[in-house]
XYZ file of C-alpha atoms in Angstrom:
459
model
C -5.375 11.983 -1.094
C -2.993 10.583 -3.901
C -3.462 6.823 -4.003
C -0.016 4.806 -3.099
C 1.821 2.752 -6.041
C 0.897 -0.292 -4.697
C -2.735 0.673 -4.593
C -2.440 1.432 -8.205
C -1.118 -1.913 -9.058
C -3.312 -3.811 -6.848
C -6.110 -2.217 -8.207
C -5.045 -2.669 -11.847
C -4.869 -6.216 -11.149
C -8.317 -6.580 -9.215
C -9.872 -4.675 -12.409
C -8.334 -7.158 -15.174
C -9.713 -10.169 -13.033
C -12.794 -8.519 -13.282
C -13.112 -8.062 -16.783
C -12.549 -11.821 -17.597
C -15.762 -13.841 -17.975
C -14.881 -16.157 -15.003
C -15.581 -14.930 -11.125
C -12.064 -13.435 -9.291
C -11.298 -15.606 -6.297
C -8.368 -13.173 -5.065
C -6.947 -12.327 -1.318
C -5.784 -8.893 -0.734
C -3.324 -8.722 2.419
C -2.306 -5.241 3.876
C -1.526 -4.621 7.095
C -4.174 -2.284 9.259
C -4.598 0.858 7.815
C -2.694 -0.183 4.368
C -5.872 1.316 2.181
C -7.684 -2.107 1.218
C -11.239 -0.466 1.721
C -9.726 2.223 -0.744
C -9.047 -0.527 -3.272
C -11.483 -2.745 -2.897
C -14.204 0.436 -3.451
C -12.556 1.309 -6.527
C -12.912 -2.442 -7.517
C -16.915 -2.044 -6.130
C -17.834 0.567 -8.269
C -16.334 -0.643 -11.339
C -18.812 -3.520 -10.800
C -21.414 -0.638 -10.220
C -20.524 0.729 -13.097
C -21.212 -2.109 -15.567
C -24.854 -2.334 -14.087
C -24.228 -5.327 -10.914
C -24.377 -4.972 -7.156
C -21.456 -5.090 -4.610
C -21.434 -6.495 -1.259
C -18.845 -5.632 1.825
C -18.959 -8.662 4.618
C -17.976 -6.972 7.731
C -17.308 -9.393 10.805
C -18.482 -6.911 13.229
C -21.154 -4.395 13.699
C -18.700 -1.383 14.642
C -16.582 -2.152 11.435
C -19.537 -2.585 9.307
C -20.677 1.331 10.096
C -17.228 2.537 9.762
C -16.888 0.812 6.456
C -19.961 2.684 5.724
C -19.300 5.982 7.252
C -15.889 5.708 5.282
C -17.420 4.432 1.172
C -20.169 7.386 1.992
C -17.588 9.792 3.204
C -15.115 9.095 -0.046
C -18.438 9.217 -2.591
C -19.777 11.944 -1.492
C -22.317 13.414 -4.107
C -21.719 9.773 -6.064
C -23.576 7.818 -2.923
C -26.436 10.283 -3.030
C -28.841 8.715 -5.895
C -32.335 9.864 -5.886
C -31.233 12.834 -3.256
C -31.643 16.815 -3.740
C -27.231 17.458 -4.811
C -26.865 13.298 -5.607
C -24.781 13.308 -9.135
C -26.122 12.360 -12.056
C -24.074 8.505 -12.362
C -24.583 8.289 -8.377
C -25.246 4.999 -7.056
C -27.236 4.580 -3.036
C -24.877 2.259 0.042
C -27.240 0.786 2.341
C -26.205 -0.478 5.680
C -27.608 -3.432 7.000
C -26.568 -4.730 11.126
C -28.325 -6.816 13.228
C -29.294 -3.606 15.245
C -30.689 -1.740 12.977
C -34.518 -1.001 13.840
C -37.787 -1.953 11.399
C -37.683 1.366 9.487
C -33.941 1.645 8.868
C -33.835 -2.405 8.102
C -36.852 -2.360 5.758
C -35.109 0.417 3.583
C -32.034 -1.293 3.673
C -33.736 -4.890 2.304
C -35.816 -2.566 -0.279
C -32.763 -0.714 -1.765
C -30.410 -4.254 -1.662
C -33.657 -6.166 -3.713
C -34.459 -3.655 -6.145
C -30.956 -2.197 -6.833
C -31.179 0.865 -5.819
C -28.610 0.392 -3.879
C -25.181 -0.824 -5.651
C -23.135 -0.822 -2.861
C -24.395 -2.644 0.132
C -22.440 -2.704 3.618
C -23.135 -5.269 6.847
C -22.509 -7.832 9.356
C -23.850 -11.359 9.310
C -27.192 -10.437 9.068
C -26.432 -9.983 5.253
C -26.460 -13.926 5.500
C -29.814 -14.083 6.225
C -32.524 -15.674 4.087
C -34.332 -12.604 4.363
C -31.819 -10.631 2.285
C -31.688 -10.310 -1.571
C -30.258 -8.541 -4.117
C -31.395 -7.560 -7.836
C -28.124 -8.793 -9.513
C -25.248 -9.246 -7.044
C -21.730 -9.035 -9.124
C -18.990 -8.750 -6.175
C -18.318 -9.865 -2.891
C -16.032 -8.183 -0.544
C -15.038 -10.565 2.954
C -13.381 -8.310 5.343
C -11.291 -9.452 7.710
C -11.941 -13.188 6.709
C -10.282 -15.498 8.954
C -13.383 -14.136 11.013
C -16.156 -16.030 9.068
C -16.360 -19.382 8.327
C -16.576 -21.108 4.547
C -20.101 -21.740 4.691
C -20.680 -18.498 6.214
C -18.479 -16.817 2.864
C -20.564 -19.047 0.872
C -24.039 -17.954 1.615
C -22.991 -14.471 0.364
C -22.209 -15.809 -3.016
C -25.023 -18.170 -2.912
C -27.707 -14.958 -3.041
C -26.655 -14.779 -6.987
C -29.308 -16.647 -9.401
C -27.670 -18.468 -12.149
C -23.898 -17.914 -11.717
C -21.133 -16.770 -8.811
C -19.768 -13.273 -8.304
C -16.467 -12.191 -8.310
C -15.069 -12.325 -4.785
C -12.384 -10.509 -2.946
C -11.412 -11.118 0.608
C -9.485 -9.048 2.683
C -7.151 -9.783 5.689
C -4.189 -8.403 7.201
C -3.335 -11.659 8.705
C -3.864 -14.673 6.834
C -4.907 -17.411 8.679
C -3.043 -20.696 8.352
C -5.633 -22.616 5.334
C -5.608 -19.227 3.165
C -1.992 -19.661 3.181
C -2.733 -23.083 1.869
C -4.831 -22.151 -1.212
C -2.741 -19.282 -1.807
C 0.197 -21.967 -2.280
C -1.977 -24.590 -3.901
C -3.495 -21.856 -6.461
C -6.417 -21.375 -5.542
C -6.481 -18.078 -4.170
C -4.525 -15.158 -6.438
C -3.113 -12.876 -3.884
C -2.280 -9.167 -3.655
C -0.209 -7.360 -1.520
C -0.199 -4.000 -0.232
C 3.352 -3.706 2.032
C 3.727 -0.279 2.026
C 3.559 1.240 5.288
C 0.685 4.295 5.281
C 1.117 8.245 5.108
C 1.130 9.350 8.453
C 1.292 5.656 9.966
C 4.533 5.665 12.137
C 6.254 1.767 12.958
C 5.636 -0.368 16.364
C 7.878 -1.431 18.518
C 6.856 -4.888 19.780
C 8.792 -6.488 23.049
C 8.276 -9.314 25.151
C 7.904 -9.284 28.642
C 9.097 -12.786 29.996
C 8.538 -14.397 33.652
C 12.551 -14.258 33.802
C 12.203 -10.964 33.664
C 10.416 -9.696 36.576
C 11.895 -5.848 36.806
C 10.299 -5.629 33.024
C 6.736 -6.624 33.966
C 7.643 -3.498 36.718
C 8.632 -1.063 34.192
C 5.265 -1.277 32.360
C 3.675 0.239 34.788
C 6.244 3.185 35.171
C 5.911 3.409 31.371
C 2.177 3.811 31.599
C 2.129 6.334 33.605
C 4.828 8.542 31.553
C 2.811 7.996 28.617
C -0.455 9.484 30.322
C 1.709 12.219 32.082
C 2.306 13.212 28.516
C -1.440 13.295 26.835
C -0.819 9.926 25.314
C -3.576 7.148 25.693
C -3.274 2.823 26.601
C -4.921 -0.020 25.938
C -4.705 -3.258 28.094
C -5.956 -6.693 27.033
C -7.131 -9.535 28.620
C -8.466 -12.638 27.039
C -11.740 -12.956 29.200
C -13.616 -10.972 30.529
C -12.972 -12.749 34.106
C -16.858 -13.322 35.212
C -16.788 -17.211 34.724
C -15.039 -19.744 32.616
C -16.002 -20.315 28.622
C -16.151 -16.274 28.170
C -15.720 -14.152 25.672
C -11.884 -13.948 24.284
C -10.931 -17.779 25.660
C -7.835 -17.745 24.085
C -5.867 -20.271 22.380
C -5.418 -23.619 24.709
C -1.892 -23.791 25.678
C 0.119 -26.593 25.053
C 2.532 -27.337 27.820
C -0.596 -28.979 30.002
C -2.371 -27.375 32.439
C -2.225 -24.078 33.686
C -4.107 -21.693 35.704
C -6.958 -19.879 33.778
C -6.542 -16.937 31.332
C -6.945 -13.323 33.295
C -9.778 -11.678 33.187
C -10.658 -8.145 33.073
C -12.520 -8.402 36.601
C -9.609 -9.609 38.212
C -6.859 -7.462 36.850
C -9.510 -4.308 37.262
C -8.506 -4.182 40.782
C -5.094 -4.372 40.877
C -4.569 -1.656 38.034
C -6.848 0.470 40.028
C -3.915 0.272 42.937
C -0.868 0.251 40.252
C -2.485 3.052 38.390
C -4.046 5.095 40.822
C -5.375 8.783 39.241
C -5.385 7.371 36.102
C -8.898 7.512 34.198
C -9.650 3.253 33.918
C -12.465 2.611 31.123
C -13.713 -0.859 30.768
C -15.094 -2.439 27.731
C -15.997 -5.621 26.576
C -18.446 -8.026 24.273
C -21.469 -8.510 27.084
C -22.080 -4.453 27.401
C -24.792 -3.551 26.179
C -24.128 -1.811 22.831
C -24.677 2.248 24.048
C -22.387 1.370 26.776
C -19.885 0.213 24.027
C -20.293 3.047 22.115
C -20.352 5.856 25.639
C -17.290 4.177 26.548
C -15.255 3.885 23.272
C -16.728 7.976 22.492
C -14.825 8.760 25.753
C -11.940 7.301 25.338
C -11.551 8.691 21.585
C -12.325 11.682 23.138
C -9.475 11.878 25.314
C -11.314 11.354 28.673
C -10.159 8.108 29.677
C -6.571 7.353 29.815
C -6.373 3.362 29.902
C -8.618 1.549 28.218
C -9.260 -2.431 29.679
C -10.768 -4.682 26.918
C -10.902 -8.005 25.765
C -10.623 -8.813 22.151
C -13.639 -6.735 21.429
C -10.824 -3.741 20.034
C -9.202 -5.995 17.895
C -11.102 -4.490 14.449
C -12.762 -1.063 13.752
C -11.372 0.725 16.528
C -9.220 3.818 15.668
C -7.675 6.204 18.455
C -4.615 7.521 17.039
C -3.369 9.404 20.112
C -3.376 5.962 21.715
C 0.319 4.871 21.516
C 0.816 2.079 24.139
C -0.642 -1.095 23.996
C -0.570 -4.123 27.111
C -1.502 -7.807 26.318
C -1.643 -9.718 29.185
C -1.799 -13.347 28.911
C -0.339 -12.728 25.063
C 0.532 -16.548 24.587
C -3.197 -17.438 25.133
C -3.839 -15.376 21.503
C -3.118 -16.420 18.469
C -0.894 -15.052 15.982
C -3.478 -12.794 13.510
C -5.294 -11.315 17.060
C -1.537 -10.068 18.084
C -1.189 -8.668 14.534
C -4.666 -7.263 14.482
C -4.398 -5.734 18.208
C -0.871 -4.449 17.915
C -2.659 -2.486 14.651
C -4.642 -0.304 17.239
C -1.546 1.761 18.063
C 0.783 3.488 16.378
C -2.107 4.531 13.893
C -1.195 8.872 14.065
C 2.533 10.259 13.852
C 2.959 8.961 17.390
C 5.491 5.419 17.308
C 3.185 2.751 19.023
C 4.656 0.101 21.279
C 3.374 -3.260 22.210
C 4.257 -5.354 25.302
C 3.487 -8.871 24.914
C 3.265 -10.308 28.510
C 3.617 -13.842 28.970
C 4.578 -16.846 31.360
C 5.505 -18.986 28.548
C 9.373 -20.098 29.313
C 11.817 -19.609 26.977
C 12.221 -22.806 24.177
C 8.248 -23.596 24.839
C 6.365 -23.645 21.725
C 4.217 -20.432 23.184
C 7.157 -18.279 23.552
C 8.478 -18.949 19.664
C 5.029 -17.769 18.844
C 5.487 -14.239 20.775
C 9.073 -13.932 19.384
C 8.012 -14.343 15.758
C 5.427 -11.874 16.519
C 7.731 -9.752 17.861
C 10.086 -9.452 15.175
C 8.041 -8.737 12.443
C 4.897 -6.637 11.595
C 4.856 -8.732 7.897
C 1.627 -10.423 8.132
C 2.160 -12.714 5.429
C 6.063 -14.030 7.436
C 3.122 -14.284 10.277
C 0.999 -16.574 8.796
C 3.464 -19.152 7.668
C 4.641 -19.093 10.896
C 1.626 -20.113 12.272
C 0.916 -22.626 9.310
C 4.308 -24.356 10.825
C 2.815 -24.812 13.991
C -0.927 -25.101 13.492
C -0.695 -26.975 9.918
C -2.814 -26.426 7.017
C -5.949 -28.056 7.722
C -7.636 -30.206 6.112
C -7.609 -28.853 2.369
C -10.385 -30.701 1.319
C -12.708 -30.239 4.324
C -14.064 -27.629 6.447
C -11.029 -27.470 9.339
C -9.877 -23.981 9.122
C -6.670 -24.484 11.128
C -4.500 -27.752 11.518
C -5.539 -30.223 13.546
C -6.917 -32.688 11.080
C -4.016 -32.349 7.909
C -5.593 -34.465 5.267
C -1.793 -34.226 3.645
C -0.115 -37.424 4.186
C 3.399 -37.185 2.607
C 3.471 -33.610 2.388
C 4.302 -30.387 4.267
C 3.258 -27.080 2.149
C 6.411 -25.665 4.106
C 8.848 -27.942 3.229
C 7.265 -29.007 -0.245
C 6.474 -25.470 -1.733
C 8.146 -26.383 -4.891
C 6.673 -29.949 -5.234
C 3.124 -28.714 -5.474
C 4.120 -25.486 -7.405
C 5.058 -28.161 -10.121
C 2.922 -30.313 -9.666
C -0.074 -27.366 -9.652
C 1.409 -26.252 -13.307
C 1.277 -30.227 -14.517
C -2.511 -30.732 -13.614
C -3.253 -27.143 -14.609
C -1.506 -28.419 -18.447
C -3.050 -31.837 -18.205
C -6.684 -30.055 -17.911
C -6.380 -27.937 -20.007
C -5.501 -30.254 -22.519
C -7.728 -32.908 -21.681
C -10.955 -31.470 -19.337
C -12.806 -34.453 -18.758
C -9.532 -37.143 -18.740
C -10.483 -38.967 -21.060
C -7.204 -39.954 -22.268
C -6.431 -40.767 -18.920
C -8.738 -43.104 -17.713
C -6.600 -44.250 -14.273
C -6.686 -40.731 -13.335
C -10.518 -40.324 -13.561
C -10.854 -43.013 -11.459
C -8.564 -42.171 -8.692
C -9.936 -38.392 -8.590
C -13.483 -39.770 -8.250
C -12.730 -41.920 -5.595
C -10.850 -38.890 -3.661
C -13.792 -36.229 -4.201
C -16.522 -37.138 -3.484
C -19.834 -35.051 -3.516
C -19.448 -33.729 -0.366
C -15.604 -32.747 -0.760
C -16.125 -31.715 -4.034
C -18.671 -29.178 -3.053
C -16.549 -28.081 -0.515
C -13.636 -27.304 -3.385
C -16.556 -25.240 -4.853
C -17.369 -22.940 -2.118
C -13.500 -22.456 -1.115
């Protein structure tokens, strides 16, 4: 395939950062199915290339083996070292999940320690003290606002004397990366072009003043399976008992009645939808009924697919072209963005009902609408940095309940800190240990201290 333009330049600039002698912190947003994993192996195997290791930080187990099926599929002969047809400058990706058995695991830990293997793919378990590499160069965090700083930072802790160049990928980012991005400290890249072969989705919502729409969807499920096409309807629990999986976001108009659950809407679909093929899936299968139930529904034998949040990554069906979110205002703003991404991924236009009890005005509802009227992740995220704040930029609150800003609003104050950002950046440069400004010193030491300071570090 021919590589977009803004896969080019993304990838020119990723290369340049990694030819300076300090480590890349950059962000690369695209939107689902943009062609980061495209990029960011191109950036992996220049690393390869100049002798280092690579790793790709995968928040889930089914994304971490199609990351892999996809690098090994793209290399080819190149991911084939030490095999009967490898090429000659081939390198070896290892795989490495929590489920992997002794054998598999073993090899895995072998090729990532000796450096065999230069490109090495997993889940958490890559975390692990267990885990080490010969002479790691690159880190790739997919999907980031899934992991946690610390978590990021024990991947870039497994290097001996120095840090590697990291790259983290999202295609919503959450409220604190749009932070650092405006405070500096995160170079960011931007693929916007809509995929080959991607068609656009529709996004609507369906409000409780509204009740003939919440009717329709039902009549518009149907058509859609009349006609070969596939659905997938969310929930944000999975219904058995409160504190499960996919507990949304808490609401904030006081209390309401508890998020649906996939147990008790199962039911009532089987009555709307009757002779429609129901599958269920969700995080507490066991992980072959995951897989038996996702294989039939990718292979056409299902025709509605119940889930919690558990579809939000890694899961591609393009013939699937509707998509239901019950509940929606009880998600936040990257899982819409990340679960609308399941449809609309073939030539088929994808459509996404958001439905909702959130009245119109209520802080909920501007949420939906915003997601609604946009698929720009990036629009997205400062949307939700308006509502959810920054964080506390300093600390280890990913989302904005404890602001340590005072006087200032990164919305509102964009250019302040832009200015302010080139000042100190001048002022350091010119003077790295302020010595000729004494007052300074002083104030910075008693506003970082070790424990903030480190935190700086690992962000």
């Amino acid at each position: 395939f021919e590589l977009t333009k803004g896969q080019r330049e993304v990838g020119d600039e990723i290369a340049a950062d990694l030819a300076t002698d300090h480590p890349m912190h950059r962000l690369l947003q695209g939107d689902v199915g943009s062609g980061k994993t495209v990029v960011a192996l191109r950036a992996m195997l220049q690393v390869v290339d100049g002798g280092g290791q690579a790793a790709l930080l995968a928040p889930t187990e089914v994304l971490a083996q199609q990351h892999y099926r996809s690098i090994t599929g793209m290399l080819g002969d190149l991911a084939q070292a030490g095999q009967i047809g490898g090429a000659e400058n081939a390198t070896r990706v290892a795989l490495l999940t929590g489920s992997l058995g002794a054998k598999a695991r073993k090899e895995a830990l072998l090729d990532a320690a000796s450096g065999a293997a230069g490109i090495v793919v997993g889940t958490h378990a890559l975390l692990q003290e267990t885990v080490q590499f010969a002479d790691l160069g690159f880190v790739v965090v997919d999907e980031q606002h899934r992991f946690g700083v610390e978590q990021r930072d024990a991947l870039r802790e497994k290097v001996g004397g120095g840090r590697p160049h990291v790259l983290v990928m999202t295609a919503t980012p959450i409220p604190r990366t749009v932070a650092m991005t405006v405070f500096g400290d995160l170079e960011t890249s931007v693929l916007g072009q809509l995929p080959a072969g991607r068609s656009e989705i529709q996004t609507h919502v369906v409000p409780p003043e509204k009740p003939a729409f919440f009717a329709r969807i039902w009549e518009r499920i149907k058509e859609e399976a009349a006609n070969g096409r596939q659905i997938y309807i969310v929930c944000p629990r999975i219904g058995e008992q409160e504190g499960d999986e996919g507990d949304a976001v808490v609401a904030e108009e006081g209390d309401r009645r508890s998020p649906l659950g996939i147990m008790e809407v199962l039911p009532k679909l089987e009555e709307l939808l009757a002779g429609l093929r129901i599958g269920v899936l969700h995080g507490k299968l066991h992980p072959d009924e995951k897989d038996a139930v996702m294989r039939r529904f990718t292979a056409r034998e299902l025709d509605v697919l119940l889930a919690t949040t558990v579809i939000e990554v890694g899961v591609d069906v393009p013939n699937a072209t509707v998509m239901v979110i019950m509940d929606a205002d009880r998600f936040g703003v990257s899982q819409l963005h990340q679960l609308r991404g399941r449809v609309g991924r073939g030539s088929l236009h994808g459509l996404c009902l958001l439905v909702t009890e959130a009245v119109p005005g209520s802080k909920a509802r501007e949420r939906l609408d915003a997601v609604a009227s946009t698929t720009d992740g990036f629009k997205l995220s400062r949307l939700d940095l308006e509502q959810r704040r920054e964080g506390d930029v300093l600390g280890a609150a990913q989302a904005g309940r404890a602001s340590s800003l005072r006087l200032l609003t990164l919305q509102r104050d964009e250019d302040v800190i832009r200015d302010a950002r080139e000042e100190a950046t001048a002022l350091v440069g010119a003077d790295p240990d302020l010595v000729e400004h004494p007052g300074l010193a002083t104030v910075l030491a008693s506003l970082l201290d070790e424990e903030r300071a480190d935190f700086l570090e690992k962000t």
